[in-house]
PDB file of C-alpha atoms and ligand atoms in Angstrom:
ATOM      1  CA  UNK A   1      -0.084   0.012  -0.034  1.00 92.00           C
ATOM      2  CA  UNK A   2       1.190   3.526  -0.832  1.00 96.00           C
ATOM      3  CA  UNK A   3      -1.552   5.409   1.012  1.00 98.00           C
ATOM      4  CA  UNK A   4      -2.809   4.421   4.556  1.00 98.00           C
ATOM      5  CA  UNK A   5      -6.417   3.881   5.069  1.00 98.00           C
ATOM      6  CA  UNK A   6      -6.598   7.204   6.940  1.00 98.00           C
ATOM      7  CA  UNK A   7      -5.025   9.008   3.850  1.00 98.00           C
ATOM      8  CA  UNK A   8      -7.653   7.402   1.539  1.00 98.00           C
ATOM      9  CA  UNK A   9     -10.474   8.534   3.806  1.00 98.00           C
ATOM     10  CA  UNK A  10      -8.879  12.046   4.144  1.00 98.00           C
ATOM     11  CA  UNK A  11      -8.811  12.383   0.384  1.00 98.00           C
ATOM     12  CA  UNK A  12     -12.358  11.346   0.130  1.00 98.00           C
ATOM     13  CA  UNK A  13     -13.374  13.734   2.806  1.00 98.00           C
ATOM     14  CA  UNK A  14     -11.295  16.880   1.826  1.00 98.00           C
ATOM     15  CA  UNK A  15     -11.047  16.307  -1.999  1.00 98.00           C
ATOM     16  CA  UNK A  16      -7.260  16.688  -1.871  1.00 98.00           C
ATOM     17  CA  UNK A  17      -4.290  14.951  -0.255  1.00 98.00           C
ATOM     18  CA  UNK A  18      -0.832  16.535   0.145  1.00 98.00           C
ATOM     19  CA  UNK A  19       1.917  13.891   0.238  1.00 98.00           C
ATOM     20  CA  UNK A  20       5.385  15.562   0.986  1.00 98.00           C
ATOM     21  CA  UNK A  21       8.636  13.933  -0.106  1.00 98.00           C
ATOM     22  CA  UNK A  22       6.742  11.563  -2.508  1.00 98.00           C
ATOM     23  CA  UNK A  23       9.107  12.026  -5.480  1.00 98.00           C
ATOM     24  CA  UNK A  24      12.901  11.549  -4.905  1.00 98.00           C
ATOM     25  CA  UNK A  25      15.220  14.455  -5.880  1.00 98.00           C
ATOM     26  CA  UNK A  26      16.876  12.444  -8.696  1.00 98.00           C
ATOM     27  CA  UNK A  27      13.416  11.961 -10.333  1.00 98.00           C
ATOM     28  CA  UNK A  28      12.707  15.629 -10.105  1.00 98.00           C
ATOM     29  CA  UNK A  29      16.065  16.576 -11.570  1.00 98.00           C
ATOM     30  CA  UNK A  30      15.361  14.196 -14.454  1.00 98.00           C
ATOM     31  CA  UNK A  31      11.967  15.860 -15.123  1.00 98.00           C
ATOM     32  CA  UNK A  32      13.536  19.292 -14.925  1.00 98.00           C
ATOM     33  CA  UNK A  33      16.350  18.391 -17.437  1.00 98.00           C
ATOM     34  CA  UNK A  34      13.975  16.830 -19.889  1.00 96.00           C
ATOM     35  CA  UNK A  35      11.559  19.694 -19.832  1.00 96.00           C
ATOM     36  CA  UNK A  36      14.467  21.980 -20.562  1.00 96.00           C
ATOM     37  CA  UNK A  37      15.496  19.721 -23.484  1.00 94.00           C
ATOM     38  CA  UNK A  38      11.878  19.857 -24.719  1.00 93.00           C
ATOM     39  CA  UNK A  39      11.823  23.627 -24.254  1.00 91.00           C
ATOM     40  CA  UNK A  40      14.860  24.035 -26.578  1.00 88.00           C
ATOM     41  CA  UNK A  41      13.433  21.674 -29.167  1.00 87.00           C
ATOM     42  CA  UNK A  42      10.012  23.336 -29.099  1.00 81.00           C
ATOM     43  CA  UNK A  43      11.430  26.708 -29.725  1.00 75.00           C
ATOM     44  CA  UNK A  44      12.846  25.474 -32.950  1.00 66.00           C
ATOM     45  CA  UNK A  45       9.934  23.402 -34.158  1.00 59.00           C
ATOM     46  CA  UNK A  46       7.199  25.677 -32.861  1.00 51.00           C
ATOM     47  CA  UNK A  47       8.820  28.892 -34.108  1.00 45.00           C
ATOM     48  CA  UNK A  48       6.267  29.539 -36.916  1.00 46.00           C
ATOM     49  CA  UNK A  49       3.107  28.741 -35.005  1.00 46.00           C
ATOM     50  CA  UNK A  50       2.877  29.363 -31.333  1.00 45.00           C
ATOM     51  CA  UNK A  51      -0.036  29.920 -28.917  1.00 50.00           C
ATOM     52  CA  UNK A  52       0.010  32.304 -26.158  1.00 50.00           C
ATOM     53  CA  UNK A  53      -1.566  30.489 -23.352  1.00 52.00           C
ATOM     54  CA  UNK A  54      -3.892  32.575 -21.224  1.00 52.00           C
ATOM     55  CA  UNK A  55      -4.539  31.006 -17.834  1.00 57.00           C
ATOM     56  CA  UNK A  56      -7.208  33.568 -16.917  1.00 54.00           C
ATOM     57  CA  UNK A  57      -9.460  33.393 -19.833  1.00 54.00           C
ATOM     58  CA  UNK A  58      -9.994  30.795 -22.610  1.00 51.00           C
ATOM     59  CA  UNK A  59      -8.639  33.003 -25.430  1.00 57.00           C
ATOM     60  CA  UNK A  60      -6.287  30.161 -26.644  1.00 58.00           C
ATOM     61  CA  UNK A  61      -9.360  27.841 -26.785  1.00 53.00           C
ATOM     62  CA  UNK A  62     -10.243  27.999 -30.366  1.00 50.00           C
ATOM     63  CA  UNK A  63      -6.658  27.882 -31.515  1.00 85.00           C
ATOM     64  CA  UNK A  64      -5.803  24.761 -33.386  1.00 89.00           C
ATOM     65  CA  UNK A  65      -2.396  24.696 -31.801  1.00 88.00           C
ATOM     66  CA  UNK A  66      -4.110  24.123 -28.515  1.00 92.00           C
ATOM     67  CA  UNK A  67      -7.131  22.072 -29.814  1.00 95.00           C
ATOM     68  CA  UNK A  68      -4.813  19.625 -31.606  1.00 94.00           C
ATOM     69  CA  UNK A  69      -2.356  19.087 -28.758  1.00 95.00           C
ATOM     70  CA  UNK A  70      -4.198  16.422 -26.944  1.00 97.00           C
ATOM     71  CA  UNK A  71      -2.027  13.687 -28.649  1.00 96.00           C
ATOM     72  CA  UNK A  72       1.112  15.739 -29.098  1.00 94.00           C
ATOM     73  CA  UNK A  73       3.935  17.480 -27.189  1.00 94.00           C
ATOM     74  CA  UNK A  74       3.679  21.180 -27.739  1.00 92.00           C
ATOM     75  CA  UNK A  75       4.787  24.396 -26.166  1.00 90.00           C
ATOM     76  CA  UNK A  76       2.440  27.199 -25.112  1.00 90.00           C
ATOM     77  CA  UNK A  77       3.978  30.614 -24.494  1.00 86.00           C
ATOM     78  CA  UNK A  78       3.380  33.549 -22.013  1.00 85.00           C
ATOM     79  CA  UNK A  79       1.976  36.772 -23.434  1.00 78.00           C
ATOM     80  CA  UNK A  80       5.488  38.108 -23.362  1.00 75.00           C
ATOM     81  CA  UNK A  81       6.329  35.661 -26.048  1.00 70.00           C
ATOM     82  CA  UNK A  82       9.725  34.289 -25.030  1.00 82.00           C
ATOM     83  CA  UNK A  83       8.991  32.172 -22.114  1.00 89.00           C
ATOM     84  CA  UNK A  84       7.029  29.019 -21.974  1.00 91.00           C
ATOM     85  CA  UNK A  85       3.877  28.853 -19.897  1.00 93.00           C
ATOM     86  CA  UNK A  86       3.715  25.146 -20.283  1.00 94.00           C
ATOM     87  CA  UNK A  87       4.383  22.079 -22.224  1.00 95.00           C
ATOM     88  CA  UNK A  88       1.431  19.737 -22.899  1.00 96.00           C
ATOM     89  CA  UNK A  89      -0.566  17.497 -23.352  1.00 96.00           C
ATOM     90  CA  UNK A  90       0.607  14.000 -24.121  1.00 97.00           C
ATOM     91  CA  UNK A  91       4.201  13.719 -22.842  1.00 96.00           C
ATOM     92  CA  UNK A  92       2.963  10.895 -20.590  1.00 97.00           C
ATOM     93  CA  UNK A  93       2.560   8.656 -23.741  1.00 96.00           C
ATOM     94  CA  UNK A  94       5.044  10.265 -26.201  1.00 95.00           C
ATOM     95  CA  UNK A  95       8.154  11.147 -24.201  1.00 95.00           C
ATOM     96  CA  UNK A  96      10.186   8.393 -22.624  1.00 96.00           C
ATOM     97  CA  UNK A  97      11.211  10.282 -19.592  1.00 97.00           C
ATOM     98  CA  UNK A  98       7.757  11.517 -18.705  1.00 97.00           C
ATOM     99  CA  UNK A  99       6.124   8.265 -19.594  1.00 97.00           C
ATOM    100  CA  UNK A 100       8.392   6.430 -17.334  1.00 97.00           C
ATOM    101  CA  UNK A 101       7.907   9.057 -14.534  1.00 98.00           C
ATOM    102  CA  UNK A 102       4.101   8.719 -14.704  1.00 98.00           C
ATOM    103  CA  UNK A 103       4.247   4.966 -14.755  1.00 97.00           C
ATOM    104  CA  UNK A 104       6.891   3.906 -12.216  1.00 95.00           C
ATOM    105  CA  UNK A 105       6.549   6.326  -9.318  1.00 94.00           C
ATOM    106  CA  UNK A 106       3.579   4.871  -7.510  1.00 97.00           C
ATOM    107  CA  UNK A 107       0.754   6.776  -9.238  1.00 98.00           C
ATOM    108  CA  UNK A 108      -0.864   3.498 -10.409  1.00 98.00           C
ATOM    109  CA  UNK A 109      -0.963   2.075  -6.953  1.00 98.00           C
ATOM    110  CA  UNK A 110      -2.536   5.272  -5.583  1.00 98.00           C
ATOM    111  CA  UNK A 111      -5.189   5.298  -8.425  1.00 98.00           C
ATOM    112  CA  UNK A 112      -6.088   1.712  -7.431  1.00 98.00           C
ATOM    113  CA  UNK A 113      -6.190   2.651  -3.730  1.00 98.00           C
ATOM    114  CA  UNK A 114      -8.466   5.569  -4.227  1.00 98.00           C
ATOM    115  CA  UNK A 115     -10.816   3.303  -6.180  1.00 97.00           C
ATOM    116  CA  UNK A 116     -10.084   3.787  -9.843  1.00 97.00           C
ATOM    117  CA  UNK A 117     -10.966   0.511 -11.553  1.00 92.00           C
ATOM    118  CA  UNK A 118      -9.431   1.057 -14.995  1.00 97.00           C
ATOM    119  CA  UNK A 119      -7.144   4.215 -14.884  1.00 98.00           C
ATOM    120  CA  UNK A 120      -6.551   5.973 -18.211  1.00 98.00           C
ATOM    121  CA  UNK A 121      -3.926   8.689 -18.437  1.00 98.00           C
ATOM    122  CA  UNK A 122      -5.389  11.490 -20.428  1.00 98.00           C
ATOM    123  CA  UNK A 123      -3.448  14.727 -19.990  1.00 98.00           C
ATOM    124  CA  UNK A 124       0.023  15.930 -18.778  1.00 98.00           C
ATOM    125  CA  UNK A 125       1.502  19.317 -18.391  1.00 98.00           C
ATOM    126  CA  UNK A 126       4.813  20.764 -17.361  1.00 98.00           C
ATOM    127  CA  UNK A 127       3.884  24.113 -15.969  1.00 97.00           C
ATOM    128  CA  UNK A 128       6.537  26.806 -15.602  1.00 96.00           C
ATOM    129  CA  UNK A 129       5.211  29.828 -13.697  1.00 96.00           C
ATOM    130  CA  UNK A 130       8.426  31.861 -14.230  1.00 96.00           C
ATOM    131  CA  UNK A 131       9.362  34.503 -11.709  1.00 96.00           C
ATOM    132  CA  UNK A 132       7.480  37.755 -12.163  1.00 93.00           C
ATOM    133  CA  UNK A 133       5.975  36.253 -15.418  1.00 92.00           C
ATOM    134  CA  UNK A 134       3.965  33.108 -14.688  1.00 93.00           C
ATOM    135  CA  UNK A 135       0.273  33.990 -14.536  1.00 91.00           C
ATOM    136  CA  UNK A 136      -2.681  33.055 -12.271  1.00 94.00           C
ATOM    137  CA  UNK A 137      -4.612  29.842 -13.081  1.00 95.00           C
ATOM    138  CA  UNK A 138      -8.162  30.913 -12.231  1.00 95.00           C
ATOM    139  CA  UNK A 139     -10.563  28.913 -10.030  1.00 96.00           C
ATOM    140  CA  UNK A 140     -11.570  25.755 -11.828  1.00 97.00           C
ATOM    141  CA  UNK A 141     -12.404  22.133 -11.468  1.00 98.00           C
ATOM    142  CA  UNK A 142     -10.607  19.473 -13.655  1.00 98.00           C
ATOM    143  CA  UNK A 143     -13.920  17.724 -14.341  1.00 98.00           C
ATOM    144  CA  UNK A 144     -15.112  20.892 -16.125  1.00 98.00           C
ATOM    145  CA  UNK A 145     -12.380  20.220 -18.737  1.00 98.00           C
ATOM    146  CA  UNK A 146     -12.010  16.420 -18.715  1.00 98.00           C
ATOM    147  CA  UNK A 147     -15.658  15.241 -18.333  1.00 98.00           C
ATOM    148  CA  UNK A 148     -16.728  11.744 -17.775  1.00 98.00           C
ATOM    149  CA  UNK A 149     -19.957  10.164 -16.779  1.00 98.00           C
ATOM    150  CA  UNK A 150     -19.825   9.660 -13.853  1.00 97.00           C
ATOM    151  CA  UNK A 151     -17.203  12.115 -12.834  1.00 97.00           C
ATOM    152  CA  UNK A 152     -13.910  10.439 -12.380  1.00 98.00           C
ATOM    153  CA  UNK A 153     -10.852  12.574 -13.158  1.00 98.00           C
ATOM    154  CA  UNK A 154      -8.129  12.828 -10.493  1.00 98.00           C
ATOM    155  CA  UNK A 155      -5.120  15.166 -10.746  1.00 98.00           C
ATOM    156  CA  UNK A 156      -1.611  14.147  -9.711  1.00 98.00           C
ATOM    157  CA  UNK A 157       0.236  17.433  -9.124  1.00 98.00           C
ATOM    158  CA  UNK A 158       3.995  17.346  -8.365  1.00 98.00           C
ATOM    159  CA  UNK A 159       6.018  20.326  -7.085  1.00 98.00           C
ATOM    160  CA  UNK A 160       9.278  20.345  -8.957  1.00 98.00           C
ATOM    161  CA  UNK A 161      10.389  23.522  -7.176  1.00 98.00           C
ATOM    162  CA  UNK A 162       9.189  24.602  -3.696  1.00 98.00           C
ATOM    163  CA  UNK A 163       5.745  26.234  -4.115  1.00 98.00           C
ATOM    164  CA  UNK A 164       4.857  28.936  -1.764  1.00 98.00           C
ATOM    165  CA  UNK A 165       2.120  31.677  -1.525  1.00 98.00           C
ATOM    166  CA  UNK A 166       4.736  34.063  -2.987  1.00 97.00           C
ATOM    167  CA  UNK A 167       5.539  32.145  -6.151  1.00 98.00           C
ATOM    168  CA  UNK A 168       2.060  30.658  -6.867  1.00 98.00           C
ATOM    169  CA  UNK A 169       1.323  27.528  -4.893  1.00 98.00           C
ATOM    170  CA  UNK A 170      -1.887  25.640  -5.217  1.00 98.00           C
ATOM    171  CA  UNK A 171      -4.994  26.710  -3.192  1.00 98.00           C
ATOM    172  CA  UNK A 172      -8.145  24.594  -2.731  1.00 98.00           C
ATOM    173  CA  UNK A 173     -11.450  24.540  -0.894  1.00 98.00           C
ATOM    174  CA  UNK A 174     -11.499  21.821   1.549  1.00 98.00           C
ATOM    175  CA  UNK A 175     -14.586  19.578   0.815  1.00 98.00           C
ATOM    176  CA  UNK A 176     -15.269  21.740  -2.196  1.00 98.00           C
ATOM    177  CA  UNK A 177     -15.605  18.610  -4.339  1.00 98.00           C
ATOM    178  CA  UNK A 178     -18.988  18.167  -2.969  1.00 98.00           C
ATOM    179  CA  UNK A 179     -20.176  21.482  -4.361  1.00 97.00           C
ATOM    180  CA  UNK A 180     -22.074  21.170  -7.681  1.00 94.00           C
ATOM    181  CA  UNK A 181     -19.640  21.785 -10.537  1.00 93.00           C
ATOM    182  CA  UNK A 182     -20.367  25.251 -11.960  1.00 96.00           C
ATOM    183  CA  UNK A 183     -19.241  24.951 -15.547  1.00 97.00           C
ATOM    184  CA  UNK A 184     -18.292  22.824 -18.379  1.00 98.00           C
ATOM    185  CA  UNK A 185     -15.885  23.612 -21.179  1.00 97.00           C
ATOM    186  CA  UNK A 186     -17.102  21.983 -24.411  1.00 97.00           C
ATOM    187  CA  UNK A 187     -15.699  21.495 -27.940  1.00 96.00           C
ATOM    188  CA  UNK A 188     -18.028  20.991 -30.989  1.00 95.00           C
ATOM    189  CA  UNK A 189     -15.803  20.653 -34.057  1.00 92.00           C
ATOM    190  CA  UNK A 190     -13.158  23.372 -33.921  1.00 90.00           C
ATOM    191  CA  UNK A 191     -15.231  25.766 -31.709  1.00 93.00           C
ATOM    192  CA  UNK A 192     -15.340  25.804 -27.935  1.00 94.00           C
ATOM    193  CA  UNK A 193     -17.601  27.338 -25.301  1.00 95.00           C
ATOM    194  CA  UNK A 194     -18.178  27.314 -21.623  1.00 96.00           C
ATOM    195  CA  UNK A 195     -21.571  26.000 -20.463  1.00 97.00           C
ATOM    196  CA  UNK A 196     -22.312  27.780 -17.203  1.00 97.00           C
ATOM    197  CA  UNK A 197     -24.617  25.936 -14.684  1.00 97.00           C
ATOM    198  CA  UNK A 198     -24.087  28.366 -11.773  1.00 95.00           C
ATOM    199  CA  UNK A 199     -22.525  31.917 -12.298  1.00 94.00           C
ATOM    200  CA  UNK A 200     -21.769  32.480  -8.622  1.00 93.00           C
ATOM    201  CA  UNK A 201     -18.219  32.294  -7.499  1.00 93.00           C
ATOM    202  CA  UNK A 202     -16.916  29.378  -5.468  1.00 95.00           C
ATOM    203  CA  UNK A 203     -16.716  30.166  -1.785  1.00 97.00           C
ATOM    204  CA  UNK A 204     -13.059  31.125  -1.963  1.00 97.00           C
ATOM    205  CA  UNK A 205     -13.148  32.694   1.556  1.00 97.00           C
ATOM    206  CA  UNK A 206     -12.824  29.010   2.643  1.00 98.00           C
ATOM    207  CA  UNK A 207      -9.740  28.330   0.359  1.00 98.00           C
ATOM    208  CA  UNK A 208      -6.533  27.117   2.031  1.00 98.00           C
ATOM    209  CA  UNK A 209      -3.017  27.367   0.543  1.00 98.00           C
ATOM    210  CA  UNK A 210      -1.225  24.177  -0.235  1.00 98.00           C
ATOM    211  CA  UNK A 211       2.433  25.110  -0.043  1.00 98.00           C
ATOM    212  CA  UNK A 212       4.595  22.249  -1.228  1.00 98.00           C
ATOM    213  CA  UNK A 213       8.314  21.429  -0.833  1.00 98.00           C
ATOM    214  CA  UNK A 214      10.065  19.926  -3.960  1.00 98.00           C
ATOM    215  CA  UNK A 215       8.886  16.304  -4.474  1.00 98.00           C
ATOM    216  CA  UNK A 216       5.438  16.913  -2.871  1.00 98.00           C
ATOM    217  CA  UNK A 217       2.500  15.100  -4.633  1.00 98.00           C
ATOM    218  CA  UNK A 218      -0.894  16.691  -4.373  1.00 99.00           C
ATOM    219  CA  UNK A 219      -3.857  14.511  -5.290  1.00 98.00           C
ATOM    220  CA  UNK A 220      -6.939  16.571  -6.494  1.00 98.00           C
ATOM    221  CA  UNK A 221     -10.329  15.243  -6.869  1.00 98.00           C
ATOM    222  CA  UNK A 222     -11.763  16.307 -10.250  1.00 98.00           C
ATOM    223  CA  UNK A 223     -14.576  18.237  -8.723  1.00 98.00           C
ATOM    224  CA  UNK A 224     -12.397  20.158  -6.329  1.00 98.00           C
ATOM    225  CA  UNK A 225     -12.208  23.928  -6.973  1.00 98.00           C
ATOM    226  CA  UNK A 226      -8.458  24.856  -7.131  1.00 98.00           C
ATOM    227  CA  UNK A 227      -6.467  28.055  -8.021  1.00 98.00           C
ATOM    228  CA  UNK A 228      -2.951  29.231  -8.170  1.00 98.00           C
ATOM    229  CA  UNK A 229      -1.762  32.862  -8.078  1.00 97.00           C
ATOM    230  CA  UNK A 230       0.751  34.631 -10.378  1.00 95.00           C
ATOM    231  CA  UNK A 231       4.323  34.252  -9.533  1.00 96.00           C
ATOM    232  CA  UNK A 232       5.112  37.564  -7.938  1.00 95.00           C
ATOM    233  CA  UNK A 233       8.385  36.418  -6.482  1.00 97.00           C
ATOM    234  CA  UNK A 234      11.943  36.045  -7.945  1.00 97.00           C
ATOM    235  CA  UNK A 235      11.872  32.271  -7.580  1.00 97.00           C
ATOM    236  CA  UNK A 236      10.638  29.832 -10.164  1.00 97.00           C
ATOM    237  CA  UNK A 237       7.755  27.529  -9.619  1.00 98.00           C
ATOM    238  CA  UNK A 238       7.954  24.540 -11.979  1.00 98.00           C
ATOM    239  CA  UNK A 239       5.379  21.724 -11.507  1.00 98.00           C
ATOM    240  CA  UNK A 240       4.211  18.698 -13.340  1.00 98.00           C
ATOM    241  CA  UNK A 241       0.559  17.485 -13.486  1.00 98.00           C
ATOM    242  CA  UNK A 242      -1.018  14.330 -14.698  1.00 98.00           C
ATOM    243  CA  UNK A 243      -4.771  13.877 -15.163  1.00 98.00           C
ATOM    244  CA  UNK A 244      -6.195  10.387 -14.818  1.00 98.00           C
ATOM    245  CA  UNK A 245      -9.786   9.282 -15.577  1.00 98.00           C
ATOM    246  CA  UNK A 246     -11.408   5.919 -14.893  1.00 98.00           C
ATOM    247  CA  UNK A 247     -11.882   4.050 -18.114  1.00 95.00           C
ATOM    248  CA  UNK A 248     -14.743   2.259 -16.731  1.00 95.00           C
ATOM    249  CA  UNK A 249     -16.639   5.610 -17.082  1.00 97.00           C
ATOM    250  CA  UNK A 250     -17.818   7.259 -20.290  1.00 98.00           C
ATOM    251  CA  UNK A 251     -15.385   9.795 -21.696  1.00 98.00           C
ATOM    252  CA  UNK A 252     -17.284  12.827 -23.151  1.00 98.00           C
ATOM    253  CA  UNK A 253     -16.809  13.196 -26.931  1.00 96.00           C
ATOM    254  CA  UNK A 254     -17.391  16.856 -26.223  1.00 97.00           C
ATOM    255  CA  UNK A 255     -14.123  17.243 -24.291  1.00 98.00           C
ATOM    256  CA  UNK A 256     -11.598  19.490 -26.004  1.00 97.00           C
ATOM    257  CA  UNK A 257      -8.916  16.845 -25.673  1.00 98.00           C
ATOM    258  CA  UNK A 258      -8.955  14.457 -28.546  1.00 97.00           C
ATOM    259  CA  UNK A 259      -6.759  11.607 -29.486  1.00 97.00           C
ATOM    260  CA  UNK A 260      -5.988  10.131 -32.981  1.00 96.00           C
ATOM    261  CA  UNK A 261      -7.132   6.441 -33.210  1.00 96.00           C
ATOM    262  CA  UNK A 262      -3.550   5.258 -33.381  1.00 94.00           C
ATOM    263  CA  UNK A 263      -2.853   6.848 -29.957  1.00 95.00           C
ATOM    264  CA  UNK A 264      -5.684   5.681 -27.691  1.00 96.00           C
ATOM    265  CA  UNK A 265      -5.621   6.455 -23.970  1.00 97.00           C
ATOM    266  CA  UNK A 266      -3.492   4.013 -21.924  1.00 97.00           C
ATOM    267  CA  UNK A 267      -3.195   2.972 -18.325  1.00 97.00           C
ATOM    268  CA  UNK A 268      -0.278   2.744 -15.950  1.00 97.00           C
ATOM    269  CA  UNK A 269       1.297  -0.322 -17.683  1.00 94.00           C
ATOM    270  CA  UNK A 270       4.714   0.655 -19.263  1.00 88.00           C
ATOM    271  CA  UNK A 271       4.422   1.942 -22.890  1.00 87.00           C
ATOM    272  CA  UNK A 272       7.838   3.432 -23.852  1.00 74.00           C
ATOM    273  CA  UNK A 273      11.276   2.178 -22.897  1.00 57.00           C
TER     274      UNK A 273
HETATM  275  O1  AKG B   1       0.040  24.235 -11.540  1.00 87.41           O
HETATM  276  C1  AKG B   1      -0.802  25.161 -11.455  1.00 87.41           C
HETATM  277  O2  AKG B   1      -0.739  26.271 -11.036  1.00 87.41           O
HETATM  278  C2  AKG B   1      -2.202  24.770 -11.846  1.00 87.41           C
HETATM  279  C3  AKG B   1      -2.384  23.196 -12.055  1.00 87.41           C
HETATM  280  C4  AKG B   1      -3.866  22.780 -12.238  1.00 87.41           C
HETATM  281  O3  AKG B   1      -4.709  23.483 -12.246  1.00 87.41           O
HETATM  282  C5  AKG B   1      -3.996  21.353 -12.374  1.00 87.41           C
HETATM  283  O4  AKG B   1      -2.980  20.576 -12.364  1.00 87.41           O
HETATM  284  O5  AKG B   1      -5.188  21.011 -12.534  1.00 87.41           O
END
């Protein structure tokens, strides 16, 4: 067992679970180095066609660079243009380092222990939040973007750098996964929209900061509202996040994230050497 019974119960109750020291320093170093290599490669190959990724609105959303990235490894730049906001969204299947990381660090055991019958790895992101540049990620739930019936998505968020309230750590509303989900991001063809079920804000006065030392894993229930602030500090805040759904549920065809038939979603079994 990776998680104790108390931790499983805590996750069910709070909608999140913070596991300090979960990832060893050498694995973090491997991720950081591989992301830097990808950054250098993406600058060459993406030079003609880049997307500025807005974390505060969905202005990137109708952009084919974003919409076609569900089965690719692509770079998304900050407004300033020369620094990456993130790399996404299929490194967990296409890149040997990220694929290995996702599949041999205990995430699969955790997924089973929190009750996922047939985990499917659907989305991965290496998120930069550069000092003074990295923007806010507005309040959202992952279920709004990675919809299944019934709801099943779980986020595995890993602090590569220390994340603090100054450099944009995660925040969440304890128990907020029991609130009705307020919106859903849908894609029909190449156009996207947000269906709003409830325009009121989440009760963010109840939010708590989730500061994280490097190597901390934070599990996030898909219906848990979470947020991260802009990085107003002089210290970087790099993080990696993997989103997993239960293949025993129904994946919505209206999700923005699409896969070509030759790259179906896969589970935690090894796929690349
Ligand atoms: O790393 C962040 O600041 C946001 C990540 C996030 O929202 C997620 O992993 O679902």
